XYZ file of C-alpha atoms in Angstrom:
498
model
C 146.400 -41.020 -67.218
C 149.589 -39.104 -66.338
C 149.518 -35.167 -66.316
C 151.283 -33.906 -69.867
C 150.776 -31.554 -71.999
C 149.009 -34.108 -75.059
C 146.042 -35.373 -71.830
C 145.788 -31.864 -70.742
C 142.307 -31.710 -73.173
C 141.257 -35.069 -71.369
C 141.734 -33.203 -68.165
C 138.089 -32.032 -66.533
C 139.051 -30.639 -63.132
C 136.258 -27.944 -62.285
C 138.792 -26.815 -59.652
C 141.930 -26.784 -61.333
C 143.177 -23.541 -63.240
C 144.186 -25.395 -66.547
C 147.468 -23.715 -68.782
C 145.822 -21.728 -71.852
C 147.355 -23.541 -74.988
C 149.548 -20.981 -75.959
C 152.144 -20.962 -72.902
C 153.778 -24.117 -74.910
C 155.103 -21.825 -77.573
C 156.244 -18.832 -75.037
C 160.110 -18.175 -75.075
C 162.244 -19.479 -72.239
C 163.408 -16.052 -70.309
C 164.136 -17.608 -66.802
C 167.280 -19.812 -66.614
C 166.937 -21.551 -63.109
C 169.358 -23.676 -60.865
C 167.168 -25.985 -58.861
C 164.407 -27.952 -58.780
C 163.241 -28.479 -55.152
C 159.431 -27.632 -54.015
C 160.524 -24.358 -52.857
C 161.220 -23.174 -56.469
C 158.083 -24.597 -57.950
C 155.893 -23.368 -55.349
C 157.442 -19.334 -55.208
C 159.397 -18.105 -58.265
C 157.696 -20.557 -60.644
C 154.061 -19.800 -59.319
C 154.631 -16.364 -59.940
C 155.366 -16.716 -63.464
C 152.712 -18.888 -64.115
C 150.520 -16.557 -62.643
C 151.769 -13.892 -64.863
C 151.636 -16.013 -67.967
C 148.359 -16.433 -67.643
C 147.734 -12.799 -67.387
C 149.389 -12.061 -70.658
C 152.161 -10.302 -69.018
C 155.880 -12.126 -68.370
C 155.087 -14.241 -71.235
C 158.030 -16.240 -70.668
C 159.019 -20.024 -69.101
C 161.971 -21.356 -67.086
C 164.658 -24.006 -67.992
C 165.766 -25.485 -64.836
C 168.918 -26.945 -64.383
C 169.577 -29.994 -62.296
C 173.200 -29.339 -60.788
C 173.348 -32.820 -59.121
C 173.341 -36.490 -60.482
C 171.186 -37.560 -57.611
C 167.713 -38.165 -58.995
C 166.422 -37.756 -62.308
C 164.615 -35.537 -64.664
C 162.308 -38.629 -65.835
C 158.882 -37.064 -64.031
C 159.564 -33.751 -65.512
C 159.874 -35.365 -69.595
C 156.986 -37.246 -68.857
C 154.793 -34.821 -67.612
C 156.204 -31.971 -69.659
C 157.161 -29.907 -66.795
C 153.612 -30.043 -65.421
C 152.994 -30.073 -62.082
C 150.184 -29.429 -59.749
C 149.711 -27.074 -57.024
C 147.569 -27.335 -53.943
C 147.433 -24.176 -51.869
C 145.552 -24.341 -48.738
C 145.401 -22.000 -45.768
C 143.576 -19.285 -43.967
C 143.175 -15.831 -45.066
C 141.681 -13.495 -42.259
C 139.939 -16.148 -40.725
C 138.630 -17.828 -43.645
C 139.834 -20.977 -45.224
C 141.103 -20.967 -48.741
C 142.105 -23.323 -51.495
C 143.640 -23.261 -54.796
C 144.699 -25.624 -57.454
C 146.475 -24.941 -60.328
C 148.623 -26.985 -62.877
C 151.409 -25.126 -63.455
C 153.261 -24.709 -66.732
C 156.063 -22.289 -66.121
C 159.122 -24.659 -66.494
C 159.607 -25.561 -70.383
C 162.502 -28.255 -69.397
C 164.573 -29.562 -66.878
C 168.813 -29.925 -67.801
C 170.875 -32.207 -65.920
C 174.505 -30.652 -65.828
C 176.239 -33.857 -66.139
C 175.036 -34.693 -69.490
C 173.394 -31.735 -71.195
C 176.094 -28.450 -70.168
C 175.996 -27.742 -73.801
C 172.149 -26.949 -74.020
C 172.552 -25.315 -70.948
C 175.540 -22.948 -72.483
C 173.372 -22.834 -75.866
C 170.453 -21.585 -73.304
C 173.441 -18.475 -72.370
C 173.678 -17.940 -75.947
C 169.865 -16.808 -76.286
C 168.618 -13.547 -77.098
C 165.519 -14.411 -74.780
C 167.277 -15.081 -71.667
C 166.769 -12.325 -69.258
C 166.362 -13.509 -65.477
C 168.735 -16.198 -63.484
C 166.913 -17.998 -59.890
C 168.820 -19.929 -57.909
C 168.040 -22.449 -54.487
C 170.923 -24.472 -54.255
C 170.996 -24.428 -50.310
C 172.873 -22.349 -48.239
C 175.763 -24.341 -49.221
C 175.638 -23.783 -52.454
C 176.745 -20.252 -52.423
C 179.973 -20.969 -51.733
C 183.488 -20.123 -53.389
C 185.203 -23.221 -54.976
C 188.449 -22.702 -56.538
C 187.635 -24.089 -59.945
C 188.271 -23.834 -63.898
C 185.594 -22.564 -64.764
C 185.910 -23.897 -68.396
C 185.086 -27.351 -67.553
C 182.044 -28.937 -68.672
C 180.679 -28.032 -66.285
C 181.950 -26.719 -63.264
C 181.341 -28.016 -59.573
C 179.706 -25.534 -57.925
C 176.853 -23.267 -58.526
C 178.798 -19.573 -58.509
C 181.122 -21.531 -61.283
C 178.303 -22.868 -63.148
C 177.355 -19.283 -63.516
C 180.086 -17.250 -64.009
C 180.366 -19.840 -66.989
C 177.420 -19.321 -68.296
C 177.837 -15.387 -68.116
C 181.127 -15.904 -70.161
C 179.801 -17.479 -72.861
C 177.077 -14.767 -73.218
C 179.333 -12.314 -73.489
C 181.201 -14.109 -75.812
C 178.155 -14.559 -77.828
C 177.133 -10.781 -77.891
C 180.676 -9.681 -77.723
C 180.001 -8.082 -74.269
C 176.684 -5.829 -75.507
C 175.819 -3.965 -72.688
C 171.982 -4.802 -73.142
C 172.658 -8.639 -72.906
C 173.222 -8.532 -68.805
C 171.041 -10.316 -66.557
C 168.854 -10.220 -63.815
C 170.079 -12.760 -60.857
C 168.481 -13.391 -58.510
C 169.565 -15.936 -55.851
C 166.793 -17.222 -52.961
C 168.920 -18.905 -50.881
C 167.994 -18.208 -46.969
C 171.637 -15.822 -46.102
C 171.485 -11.934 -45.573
C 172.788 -10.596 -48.665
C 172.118 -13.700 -50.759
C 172.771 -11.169 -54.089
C 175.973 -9.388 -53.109
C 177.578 -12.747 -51.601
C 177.411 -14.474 -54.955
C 178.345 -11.773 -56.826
C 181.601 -11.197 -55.013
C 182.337 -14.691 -55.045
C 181.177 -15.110 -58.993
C 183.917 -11.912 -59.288
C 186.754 -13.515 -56.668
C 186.176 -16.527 -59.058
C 186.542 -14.152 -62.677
C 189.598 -13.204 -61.132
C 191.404 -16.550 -60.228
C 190.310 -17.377 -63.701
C 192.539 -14.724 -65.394
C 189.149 -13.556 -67.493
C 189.643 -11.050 -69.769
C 189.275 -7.611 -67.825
C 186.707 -6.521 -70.574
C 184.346 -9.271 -69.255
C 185.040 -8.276 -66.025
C 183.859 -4.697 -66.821
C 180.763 -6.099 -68.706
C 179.803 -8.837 -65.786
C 180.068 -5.846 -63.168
C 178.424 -3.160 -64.820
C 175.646 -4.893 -67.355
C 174.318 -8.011 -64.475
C 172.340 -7.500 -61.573
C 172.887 -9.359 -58.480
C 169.744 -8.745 -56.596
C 169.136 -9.742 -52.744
C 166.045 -11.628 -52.107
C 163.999 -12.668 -49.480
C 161.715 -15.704 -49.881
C 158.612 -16.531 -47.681
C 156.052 -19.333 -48.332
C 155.524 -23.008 -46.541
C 156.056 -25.501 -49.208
C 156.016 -29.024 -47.884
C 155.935 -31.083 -50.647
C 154.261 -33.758 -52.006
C 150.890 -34.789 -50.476
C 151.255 -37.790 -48.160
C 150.384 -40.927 -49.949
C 146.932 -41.195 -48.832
C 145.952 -37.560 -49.590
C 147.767 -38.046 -53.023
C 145.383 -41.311 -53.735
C 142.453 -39.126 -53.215
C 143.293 -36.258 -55.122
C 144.433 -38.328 -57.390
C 140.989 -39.974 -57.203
C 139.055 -36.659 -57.282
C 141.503 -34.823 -60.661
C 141.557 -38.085 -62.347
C 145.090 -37.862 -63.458
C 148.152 -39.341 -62.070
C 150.772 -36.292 -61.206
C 154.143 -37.480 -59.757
C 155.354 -34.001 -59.291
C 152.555 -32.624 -57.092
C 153.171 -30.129 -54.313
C 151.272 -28.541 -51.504
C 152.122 -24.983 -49.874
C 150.221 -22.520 -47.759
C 148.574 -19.860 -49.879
C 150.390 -17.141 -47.782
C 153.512 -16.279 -50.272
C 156.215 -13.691 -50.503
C 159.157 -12.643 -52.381
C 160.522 -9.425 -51.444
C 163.906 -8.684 -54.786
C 166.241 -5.398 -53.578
C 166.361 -3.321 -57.139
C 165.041 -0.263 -59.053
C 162.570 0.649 -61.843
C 164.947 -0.897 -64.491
C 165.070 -4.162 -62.502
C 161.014 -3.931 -62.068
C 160.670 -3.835 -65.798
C 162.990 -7.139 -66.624
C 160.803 -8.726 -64.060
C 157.356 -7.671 -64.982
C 155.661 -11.073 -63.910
C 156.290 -8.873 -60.259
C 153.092 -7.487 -62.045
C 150.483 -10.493 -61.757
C 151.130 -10.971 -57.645
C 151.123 -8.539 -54.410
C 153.535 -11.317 -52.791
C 156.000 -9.714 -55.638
C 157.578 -7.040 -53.759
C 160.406 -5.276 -55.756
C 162.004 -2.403 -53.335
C 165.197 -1.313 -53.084
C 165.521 -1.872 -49.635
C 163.928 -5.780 -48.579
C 165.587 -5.361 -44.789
C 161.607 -4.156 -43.782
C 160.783 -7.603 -45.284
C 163.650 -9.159 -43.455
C 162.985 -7.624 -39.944
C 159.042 -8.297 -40.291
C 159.900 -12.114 -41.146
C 163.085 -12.938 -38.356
C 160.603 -11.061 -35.917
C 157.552 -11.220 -36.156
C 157.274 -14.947 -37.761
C 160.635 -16.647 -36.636
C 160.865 -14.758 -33.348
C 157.596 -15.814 -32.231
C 158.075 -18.876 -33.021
C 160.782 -19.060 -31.487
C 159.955 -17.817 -28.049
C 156.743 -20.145 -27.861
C 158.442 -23.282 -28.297
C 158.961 -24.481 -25.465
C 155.993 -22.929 -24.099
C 153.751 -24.881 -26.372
C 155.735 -27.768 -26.039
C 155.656 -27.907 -22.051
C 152.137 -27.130 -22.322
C 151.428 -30.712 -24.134
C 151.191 -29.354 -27.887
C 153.225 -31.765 -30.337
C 152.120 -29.104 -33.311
C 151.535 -25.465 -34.266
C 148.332 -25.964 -35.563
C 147.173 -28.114 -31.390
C 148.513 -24.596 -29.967
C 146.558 -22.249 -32.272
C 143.367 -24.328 -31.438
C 143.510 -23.642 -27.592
C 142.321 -20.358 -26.826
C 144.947 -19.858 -23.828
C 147.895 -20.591 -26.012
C 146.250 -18.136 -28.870
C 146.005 -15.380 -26.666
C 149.590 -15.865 -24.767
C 151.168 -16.016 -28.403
C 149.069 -13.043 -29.658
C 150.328 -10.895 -26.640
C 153.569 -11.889 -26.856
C 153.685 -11.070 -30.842
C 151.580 -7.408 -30.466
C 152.768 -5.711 -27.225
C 156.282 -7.310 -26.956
C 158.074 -8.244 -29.684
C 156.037 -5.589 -32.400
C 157.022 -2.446 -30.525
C 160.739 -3.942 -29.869
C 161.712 -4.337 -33.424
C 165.100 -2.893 -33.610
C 163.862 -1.502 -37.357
C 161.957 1.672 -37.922
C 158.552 -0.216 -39.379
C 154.902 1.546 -39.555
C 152.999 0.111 -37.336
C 150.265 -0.700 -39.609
C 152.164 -2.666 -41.698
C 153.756 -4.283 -38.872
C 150.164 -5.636 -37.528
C 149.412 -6.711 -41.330
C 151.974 -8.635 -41.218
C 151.637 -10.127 -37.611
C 148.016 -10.977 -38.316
C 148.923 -12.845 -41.255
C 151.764 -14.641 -39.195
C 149.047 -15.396 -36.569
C 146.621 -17.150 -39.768
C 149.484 -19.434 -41.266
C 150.060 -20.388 -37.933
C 146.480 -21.568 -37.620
C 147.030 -23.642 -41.115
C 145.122 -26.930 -40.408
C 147.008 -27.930 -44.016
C 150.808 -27.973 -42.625
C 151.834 -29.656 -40.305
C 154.990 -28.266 -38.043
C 156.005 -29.416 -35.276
C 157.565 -27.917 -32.410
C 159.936 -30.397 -31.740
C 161.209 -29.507 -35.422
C 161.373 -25.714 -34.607
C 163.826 -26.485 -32.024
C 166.539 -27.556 -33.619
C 169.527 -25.204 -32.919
C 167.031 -23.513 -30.254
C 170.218 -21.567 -28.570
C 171.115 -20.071 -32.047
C 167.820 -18.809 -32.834
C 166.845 -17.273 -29.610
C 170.417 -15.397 -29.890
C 169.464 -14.311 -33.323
C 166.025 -13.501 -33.230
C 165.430 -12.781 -29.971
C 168.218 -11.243 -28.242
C 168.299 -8.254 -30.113
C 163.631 -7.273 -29.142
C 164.784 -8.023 -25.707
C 168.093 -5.494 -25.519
C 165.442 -2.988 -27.733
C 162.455 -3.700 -25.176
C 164.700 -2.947 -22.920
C 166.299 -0.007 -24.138
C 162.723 1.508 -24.065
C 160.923 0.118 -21.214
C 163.755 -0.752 -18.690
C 161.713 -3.632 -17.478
C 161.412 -7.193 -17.747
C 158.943 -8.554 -20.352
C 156.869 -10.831 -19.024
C 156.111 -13.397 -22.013
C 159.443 -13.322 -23.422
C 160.578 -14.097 -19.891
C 157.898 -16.730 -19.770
C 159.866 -17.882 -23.703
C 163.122 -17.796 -21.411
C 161.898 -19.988 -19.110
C 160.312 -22.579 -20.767
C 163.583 -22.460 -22.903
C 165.869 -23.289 -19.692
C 163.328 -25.801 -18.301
C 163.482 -27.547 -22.007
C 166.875 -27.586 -22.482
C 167.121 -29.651 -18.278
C 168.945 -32.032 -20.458
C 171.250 -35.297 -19.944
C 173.618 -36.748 -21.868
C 172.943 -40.018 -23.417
C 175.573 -43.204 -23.655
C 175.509 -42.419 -27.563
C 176.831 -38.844 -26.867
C 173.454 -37.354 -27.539
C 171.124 -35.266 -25.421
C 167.608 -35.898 -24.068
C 164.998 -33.882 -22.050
C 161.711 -35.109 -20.121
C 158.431 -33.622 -19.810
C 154.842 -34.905 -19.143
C 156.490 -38.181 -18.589
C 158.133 -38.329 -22.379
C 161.775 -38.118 -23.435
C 162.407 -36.227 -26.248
C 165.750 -35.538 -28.189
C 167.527 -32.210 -28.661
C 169.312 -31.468 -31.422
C 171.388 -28.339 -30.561
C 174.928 -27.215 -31.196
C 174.613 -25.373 -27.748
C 173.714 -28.794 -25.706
C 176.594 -29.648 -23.486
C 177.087 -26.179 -22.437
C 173.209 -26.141 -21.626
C 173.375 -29.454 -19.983
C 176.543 -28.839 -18.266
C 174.899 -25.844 -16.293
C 172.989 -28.377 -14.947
C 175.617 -30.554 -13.096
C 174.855 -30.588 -9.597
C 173.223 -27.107 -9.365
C 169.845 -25.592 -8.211
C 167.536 -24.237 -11.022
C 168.522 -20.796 -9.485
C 171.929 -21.215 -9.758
C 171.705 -23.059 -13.358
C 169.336 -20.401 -14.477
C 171.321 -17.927 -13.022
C 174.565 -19.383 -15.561
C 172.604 -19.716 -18.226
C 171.452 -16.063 -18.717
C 175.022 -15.179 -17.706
C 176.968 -16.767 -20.133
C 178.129 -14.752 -22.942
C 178.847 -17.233 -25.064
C 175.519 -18.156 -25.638
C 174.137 -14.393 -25.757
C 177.289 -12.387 -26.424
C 175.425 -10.341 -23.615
C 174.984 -11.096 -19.712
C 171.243 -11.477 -19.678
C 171.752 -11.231 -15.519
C 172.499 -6.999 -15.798
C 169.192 -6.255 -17.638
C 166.689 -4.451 -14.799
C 164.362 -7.740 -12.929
C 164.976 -10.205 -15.939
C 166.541 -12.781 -13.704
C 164.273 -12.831 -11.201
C 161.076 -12.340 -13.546
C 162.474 -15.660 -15.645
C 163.615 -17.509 -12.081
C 159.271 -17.102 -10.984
C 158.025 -18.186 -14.079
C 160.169 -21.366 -14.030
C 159.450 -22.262 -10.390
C 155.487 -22.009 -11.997
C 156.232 -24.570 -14.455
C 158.072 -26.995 -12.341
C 155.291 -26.810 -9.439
C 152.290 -27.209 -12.305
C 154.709 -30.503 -13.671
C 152.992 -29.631 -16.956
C 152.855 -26.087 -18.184
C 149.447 -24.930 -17.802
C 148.993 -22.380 -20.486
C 145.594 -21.550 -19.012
C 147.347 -20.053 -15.906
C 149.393 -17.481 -17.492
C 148.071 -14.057 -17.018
């Protein structure tokens, strides 16, 4: 029996929160560009949740920008989907399933523009979501007036011209937009660009006066694990245990956040904000922003290769050892916490790090640390760099675990160029490959040197940093001892560090 909307009566799931029957005749409010996991595990969630609660009361048309694909799950199952959440929540695990039924339909482009554009016509519409990649937010010089446009800031400033052409530029019939994609100042880059893009379109300068003074082009942050679909065998037994087939499934981490820069006005357009705490509308999200880089990314970041020397193929194998648990707390609440270049209370600060420290111990997702370093050079330059010029700035002396991060770091990135042009590293007997823009300046500090000399040219070069590492107070030396400990142990002993 597959999951839709006519076998939801058939469905007896004594865990499952089932849609109440009248969310099928609700409005559709949210227009939204994209359709990956990401979407239908944050913004969609949300709305659901609200629905449910009697308070949005409104569902989301998606549009499917790309031919690759198809939208055949989504007719079948009537946009119904299934959600899995599964983490730990102050030490305690948690679970949730719920079948969500926030998206109404799913448009491809390609073939359906016009029910898209008659979807821009609508008196309902209110909000606009977007997760089109990084990419995606990009300025393409385009008519705009083709059905339909390439890209995803022509797609929209498309759709925004037809709806003032429909209400004859009302000022009540704006927007709300809100883009998700993972760049700082996700809302003002595409609104510039959806302007740049009016402009080399010769648009009338009325609807250039409406688009900039009746839409909002909110910033947004975005925070939740969403891997996906359950692996197959977990999917059998689910599967198994709901006793319907659901071919759109998804898992995520019940940990969720969505922090959207506006005002009072903005908070009442999206009043599904209502139904959640991980709906935070401010107008300033750069806490949010600082709390996540830091605190989340930044320690992850700085135990990579700590974890990784130390044996542990996963996040989840470090969190279970004790020794790594308390090197990675440390590291997170007397280094990096107080060395947040951001004015943040401190109790919110240790919220936030304590929940960091409990999706971390997940035993649902599975990351692995290999995976986290992937452009390892970047991130430590933009995560870390700036706690260790701020620790500095108010200590004047070396950290000790993020010189212990630095370390492992250099001793993981003792790397070799393969015949293939690509670059491996060695440790506890095993090769493993690293995929990093930074790699043949890394491996090139290698070539014929000492580790004190390679170390030594590493810190120094500003090209990775745009800092010399080798001026701040001890930092050389402190990172020179604790890599002379993990070459003499051969394999990092976690256990050892003090």
């Amino acid at each position: 029996m597959i999951l839709s909307r006519y076998n939801l009566n058939k469905t007896t799931v004594p865990a499952a929160e089932l849609p109440p029957a009248n969310v099928f005749d609700l409005p559709e409010k949210v227009l939204q560009f994209g359709t990956g996991v990401l979407l239908r595990g944050l913004p969609d969630y949300f709305i659901d949740k609200a629905n449910r609660a009697g308070i949005f009361n409104g569902r989301v048309a998606v549009v499917k920008s790309t031919d690759k694909g198809s939208t055949t799950d989504f007719d079948m199952q009537d946009g119904l989907y299934t959600i899995y959440s599964k983490g730990i929540e102050n030490g305690e695990e948690v679970n949730e399933q719920v079948i969500c039924s926030a998206i109404s339909r799913v448009l491809s482009a390609s073939s359906e523009w016009e029910e898209i554009l008659e979807i821009a016509r609508s008196k309902n519409l209110q909000v606009v979501i977007s997760n089109t990649t990084e990419v995606g937010i990009q300025l393409v010089k385009e008519d705009v007036r083709k059905h339909p446009p390439a890209s995803f800031p022509g797609k929209l400033l498309a759709i925004l011209y037809e709806r003032y052409k429909a209400f004859n530029g009302r000022p009540d019939t704006g927007l709300v937009i809100i883009p998700t994609e993972l760049i700082i100042d996700n809302g003002k880059k595409l609104e510039a660009i959806v302007l740049e893009l009016a402009h080399l379109n010769k648009l009338e300068p009325a609807f250039m006066d409406w688009l900039e003074s009746n839409n909002s082009f909110c910033n947004s942050l975005v925070d939740r694990i969403v891997p996906g679909r359950p692996d197959q065998q977990l999917s059998d037994a689910m599967e198994t245990e709901r006793g319907y087939t659901d071919n759109l499934s998804i898992m995520s981490e019940t940990y969720s956040l969505w922090a959207i820069q506006g005002d009072e006005k903005i908070a009442e357009v999206l009043s599904f904000a209502q139904a959640d705490k991980g709906v935070v509308i401010t107008p300033d999200i750069e806490l949010f922003r600082e709390l996540k880089l830091r605190l989340l990314n930044g320690t992850h970041t700085l135990s990579c290769a700590v974890a990784y020397l130390s044996g542990f193929k996963t996040v989840k194998e470090a969190m279970d050892d004790a020794h790594f648990t308390k090197f990675i707390t440390q590291l997170m609440f007397t280094e990096i916490m107080p060395s947040i270049p951001y004015e943040i209370d401190e109790d919110v600060a240790r919220d936030f790090g304590n929940k960091v420290l409990d999706r971390f111990r997940n035993p649902n997702i599975r990351h692995e640390w290999l995976s986290i370093s992937v452009q390892y050079a970047t991130k430590i330059k933009m995560r870390v760099i700036p706690l260790l010029l701020n620790y500095y700035k108010q200590n004047n002396k070396a950290p000790q675990m993020m010189a212990l991060g630095f370390a492992a770091f250099i001793r993981f990135m003792q790397i070799t160029e393969t015949a293939d042009g690509k670059y491996t590293g060695t440790a506890h007997s095993d090769n493993y490959a690293v995929t990093d823009d930074q790699a043949p300046n890394l491996s090139k500090a290698w070539n014929g040197a000492d580790a004190g000399t390679a170390i030594a040219a590493i810190l120094k070069n500003k090209s990775l940093w745009d800092t010399d590492l080798t001026t701040l107070p001890g930092f050389t030396e402190a990172v020179t001892a604790q890599f002379k400990l993990i070459n003499e142990q051969g394999k990092l002993e976690i256990s050892a560090i003090k």
